[in-house]
CSV table of C-alpha atoms in Angstrom, one decimal:
chain,number,residue,atom,x,y,z
A,1,LYS,CA,0.0,0.0,0.0
A,2,ALA,CA,1.1,3.5,-0.7
A,3,GLY,CA,1.8,5.6,2.4
A,4,VAL,CA,0.4,8.9,3.4
A,5,THR,CA,1.1,11.6,0.8
A,6,GLN,CA,1.2,15.3,1.4
A,7,THR,CA,1.4,18.1,-1.2
A,8,PRO,CA,3.2,20.3,-1.7
A,9,ARG,CA,6.3,19.3,0.1
A,10,TYR,CA,7.6,22.9,0.4
A,11,LEU,CA,5.9,26.2,0.4
A,12,ILE,CA,7.1,29.8,0.8
A,13,LYS,CA,4.6,32.5,1.6
A,14,THR,CA,4.6,36.0,2.9
A,15,ARG,CA,2.8,37.4,6.0
A,16,GLY,CA,-0.9,38.0,5.5
A,17,GLN,CA,-1.3,35.4,2.8
A,18,GLN,CA,-3.3,32.2,3.1
A,19,VAL,CA,-2.2,28.7,2.3
A,20,THR,CA,-3.9,25.3,1.7
A,21,LEU,CA,-2.1,22.0,2.3
A,22,SER,CA,-3.3,18.7,1.1
A,23,CYS,CA,-3.1,15.2,2.6
A,24,SER,CA,-4.1,11.9,1.0
A,25,PRO,CA,-4.4,9.1,3.6
A,26,ILE,CA,-3.4,5.4,3.1
A,27,SER,CA,-6.0,3.7,1.0
A,28,GLY,CA,-8.9,2.5,3.2
A,29,HIS,CA,-8.1,4.9,6.1
A,30,ARG,CA,-10.9,7.2,7.1
A,31,SER,CA,-9.3,9.2,9.9
A,32,VAL,CA,-6.9,12.1,9.2
A,33,SER,CA,-5.1,14.1,11.9
A,34,TRP,CA,-3.0,17.2,11.4
A,35,TYR,CA,0.0,18.2,13.5
A,36,GLN,CA,2.3,21.2,13.5
A,37,GLN,CA,6.0,20.6,14.3
A,38,THR,CA,8.3,23.5,15.3
A,39,PRO,CA,11.7,23.4,17.1
A,40,GLY,CA,10.3,25.4,19.9
A,41,GLN,CA,6.9,23.8,20.5
A,42,GLY,CA,7.6,20.3,19.2
A,43,LEU,CA,4.7,18.3,17.7
A,44,GLN,CA,1.3,19.8,18.5
A,45,PHE,CA,-2.1,18.5,17.5
A,46,LEU,CA,-4.2,20.6,15.3
A,47,PHE,CA,-7.3,18.7,14.5
A,48,GLU,CA,-8.7,15.3,13.4
A,49,TYR,CA,-11.3,14.4,10.8
A,50,PHE,CA,-13.2,11.2,10.5
A,51,SER,CA,-15.9,10.6,7.8
A,52,GLU,CA,-15.8,14.3,6.8
A,53,THR,CA,-16.5,15.5,10.3
A,54,GLN,CA,-14.1,17.2,12.7
A,55,ARG,CA,-13.8,14.8,15.6
A,56,ASN,CA,-11.1,16.5,17.7
A,57,LYS,CA,-9.6,20.0,17.8
A,58,GLY,CA,-6.4,21.3,19.4
A,59,ASN,CA,-5.6,24.7,20.8
A,60,PHE,CA,-4.9,26.7,17.7
A,61,PRO,CA,-6.6,29.9,16.6
A,62,GLY,CA,-9.4,30.0,14.2
A,63,ARG,CA,-7.0,30.9,11.4
A,64,PHE,CA,-6.3,27.2,11.2
A,65,SER,CA,-9.1,25.2,9.6
A,66,GLY,CA,-9.5,22.0,7.8
A,67,ARG,CA,-11.9,19.7,6.0
A,68,GLN,CA,-12.2,16.2,4.8
A,69,PHE,CA,-13.7,15.0,1.5
A,70,SER,CA,-15.8,11.9,0.9
A,71,ASN,CA,-12.7,10.1,-0.4
A,72,SER,CA,-11.0,10.8,2.9
A,73,ARG,CA,-8.5,13.2,1.5
A,74,SER,CA,-8.0,16.2,3.7
A,75,GLU,CA,-7.0,19.8,3.4
A,76,MET,CA,-5.9,22.3,6.0
A,77,ASN,CA,-6.0,26.0,5.5
A,78,VAL,CA,-4.1,28.8,7.3
A,79,SER,CA,-5.3,32.3,6.7
A,80,THR,CA,-3.6,35.6,7.5
A,81,LEU,CA,-0.2,33.9,7.8
A,82,GLU,CA,2.2,35.0,10.6
A,83,LEU,CA,5.9,34.4,10.9
A,84,GLY,CA,5.3,32.0,13.7
A,85,ASP,CA,3.3,29.7,11.4
A,86,SER,CA,6.5,28.6,9.8
A,87,ALA,CA,6.7,24.9,10.6
A,88,LEU,CA,6.5,21.4,9.3
A,89,TYR,CA,2.9,20.4,8.9
A,90,LEU,CA,2.3,16.7,9.3
A,91,CYS,CA,-0.8,14.7,8.6
A,92,ALA,CA,-1.4,11.2,9.9
A,93,SER,CA,-4.0,8.6,8.9
A,94,SER,CA,-5.6,5.7,10.6
A,95,SER,CA,-8.1,3.1,9.5
A,96,THR,CA,-11.0,3.9,11.8
A,97,GLY,CA,-10.7,4.9,15.4
A,98,PRO,CA,-9.1,4.2,17.6
A,99,ASP,CA,-6.1,2.8,15.6
A,100,THR,CA,-2.5,3.4,14.9
A,101,GLN,CA,-1.6,6.6,13.1
A,102,TYR,CA,0.8,6.7,10.2
A,103,PHE,CA,2.5,9.9,9.3
A,104,GLY,CA,3.2,11.5,5.9
A,105,PRO,CA,6.5,13.3,5.1
A,106,GLY,CA,5.0,16.7,5.9
A,107,THR,CA,4.8,20.0,4.2
A,108,ARG,CA,7.5,22.5,5.1
A,109,LEU,CA,5.9,26.0,5.3
A,110,THR,CA,8.1,29.1,5.5
A,111,VAL,CA,6.5,32.4,6.1
A,112,LEU,CA,8.6,35.5,5.2
B,1,GLY,CA,-3.8,20.1,31.0
B,2,GLU,CA,-2.3,17.1,29.2
B,3,ASN,CA,1.4,16.9,29.4
B,4,VAL,CA,4.1,14.3,28.3
B,5,GLU,CA,7.6,14.7,29.5
B,6,GLN,CA,10.5,12.9,27.8
B,7,HIS,CA,14.0,12.3,29.0
B,8,PRO,CA,16.8,12.5,28.1
B,9,SER,CA,16.8,15.1,25.4
B,10,THR,CA,20.0,13.7,23.9
B,11,LEU,CA,21.5,10.2,24.2
B,12,SER,CA,24.9,9.1,22.9
B,13,VAL,CA,25.6,5.4,22.9
B,14,GLN,CA,28.2,3.1,21.5
B,15,GLU,CA,27.2,0.7,18.8
B,16,GLY,CA,26.0,-2.6,20.5
B,17,ASP,CA,25.0,-0.9,23.7
B,18,SER,CA,21.4,-0.4,24.9
B,19,ALA,CA,19.4,2.8,24.9
B,20,VAL,CA,16.6,3.7,27.2
B,21,ILE,CA,14.2,6.7,26.8
B,22,LYS,CA,11.6,7.5,29.5
B,23,CYS,CA,8.3,9.4,29.4
B,24,THR,CA,5.7,10.4,31.9
B,25,TYR,CA,2.2,11.5,31.2
B,26,SER,CA,-0.4,13.3,33.2
B,27,ASP,CA,-3.8,12.4,31.7
B,28,SER,CA,-5.2,9.4,33.6
B,29,ALA,CA,-7.6,8.7,30.7
B,30,SER,CA,-4.7,8.1,28.3
B,31,ASN,CA,-4.8,4.5,27.0
B,32,TYR,CA,-2.6,4.4,24.0
B,33,PHE,CA,1.2,5.1,23.9
B,34,PRO,CA,3.0,5.0,20.6
B,35,TRP,CA,6.7,5.6,19.9
B,36,TYR,CA,7.9,7.3,16.7
B,37,LYS,CA,11.3,7.6,15.1
B,38,GLN,CA,12.0,10.6,12.9
B,39,GLU,CA,14.9,11.0,10.6
B,40,LEU,CA,16.0,14.2,9.1
B,41,GLY,CA,13.6,15.5,6.4
B,42,LYS,CA,11.1,12.7,7.0
B,43,GLY,CA,7.8,12.3,8.9
B,44,PRO,CA,7.7,10.3,12.1
B,45,GLN,CA,7.7,6.6,11.6
B,46,LEU,CA,5.9,4.4,14.1
B,47,ILE,CA,8.3,1.9,15.7
B,48,ILE,CA,6.2,0.3,18.4
B,49,ASP,CA,3.0,1.1,20.4
B,50,ILE,CA,1.4,-0.2,23.5
B,51,ARG,CA,-2.1,-0.1,24.9
B,52,SER,CA,-3.1,0.5,28.5
B,53,ASN,CA,-4.1,-3.1,29.1
B,54,VAL,CA,-0.6,-4.4,28.4
B,55,GLY,CA,2.5,-3.9,30.6
B,56,GLU,CA,5.2,-4.7,28.1
B,57,LYS,CA,5.6,-5.3,24.4
B,58,LYS,CA,8.6,-6.4,22.4
B,59,ASP,CA,9.5,-6.4,18.7
B,60,GLN,CA,13.0,-7.7,17.9
B,61,ARG,CA,15.5,-5.2,19.4
B,62,ILE,CA,12.8,-2.8,20.5
B,63,ALA,CA,10.7,-3.0,23.7
B,64,VAL,CA,8.3,-0.8,25.5
B,65,THR,CA,7.1,-1.0,29.1
B,66,LEU,CA,4.2,0.8,30.6
B,67,ASN,CA,3.4,1.5,34.3
B,68,LYS,CA,-0.1,2.9,34.4
B,69,THR,CA,0.0,3.4,38.2
B,70,ALA,CA,3.1,5.6,38.0
B,71,LYS,CA,2.0,7.1,34.6
B,72,HIS,CA,5.3,6.4,32.9
B,73,PHE,CA,6.4,4.3,29.9
B,74,SER,CA,9.8,3.6,28.5
B,75,LEU,CA,11.5,2.6,25.2
B,76,HIS,CA,14.3,0.1,25.2
B,77,ILE,CA,16.6,-0.4,22.2
B,78,THR,CA,19.1,-3.2,22.5
B,79,GLU,CA,22.2,-3.9,20.4
B,80,THR,CA,22.0,-0.4,18.9
B,81,GLN,CA,23.2,0.1,15.4
B,82,PRO,CA,24.3,3.3,13.6
B,83,GLU,CA,21.0,3.3,11.7
B,84,ASP,CA,19.2,3.7,15.0
B,85,SER,CA,20.5,7.3,15.1
B,86,ALA,CA,17.4,9.6,14.9
B,87,VAL,CA,15.0,11.6,17.0
B,88,TYR,CA,12.6,9.5,19.0
B,89,PHE,CA,9.2,10.7,20.2
B,90,CYS,CA,6.9,9.2,22.8
B,91,ALA,CA,3.2,10.1,22.7
B,92,ALA,CA,0.1,9.5,24.7
B,93,SER,CA,-3.5,9.6,23.6
B,94,ILE,CA,-5.4,12.6,24.9
B,95,GLY,CA,-8.1,10.9,26.8
B,96,ASP,CA,-9.2,7.7,25.0
B,97,SER,CA,-9.0,9.3,21.6
B,98,TRP,CA,-6.2,7.7,19.6
B,99,GLY,CA,-6.6,10.3,16.9
B,100,LYS,CA,-5.4,13.0,19.2
B,101,LEU,CA,-1.9,12.5,20.5
B,102,GLN,CA,0.2,14.5,22.9
B,103,PHE,CA,3.9,14.2,22.1
B,104,GLY,CA,7.0,14.4,24.2
B,105,ALA,CA,9.8,16.8,23.2
B,106,GLY,CA,11.9,14.2,21.6
B,107,THR,CA,15.2,12.4,22.2
B,108,GLN,CA,18.1,12.8,19.8
B,109,VAL,CA,19.8,9.4,19.8
B,110,VAL,CA,23.3,9.2,18.3
B,111,VAL,CA,24.9,5.7,17.9
B,112,THR,CA,28.6,5.9,17.3
B,113,PRO,CA,30.4,2.9,15.7
């Protein structure tokens, strides 16, 4: 089976812009979780989607949002980018819940 | 709130020696504890996980132990090899939701030949 794929792998944006990241889960997996990884804060949970519904949410401002499509693919959006949003954004998929999460390679976002 | 502490932050071992990483968690409802290995430029890779109804689990050179009473769990790597060099993260489910994980800060493991 193919693993979790994320696109794009690298992004450079400027402050105030918005960005959309995409995640395709492992085939058959219906749960997708998103995490932000930074050197200072480590890995932090953003949100989880299951069957097109947000099931869990972390402590991030409303500028961070996401959605999941009927084919389980997920997108996350960050509006009004700030310098502090520079990070590696990781998504992880699992078959149903609860189950083991498998991570993708991440999208490296740089905000200038 | 939920918190996972991980020690040590760096660990240098000689090839062939054992490595031990320890984590503590605060959420009594946590019932799932995975360990991930992350190499430079890659996403975290699951290496082993344990559920709250199990005290120990082993997979070849890797083992994990869990003490629910003390709220701590540990990763043991035996016969370390240079390819074990990476950053290792422990994690705990937030409550009983496996889709929501709280991660430790990570341990940089360096295995020298």
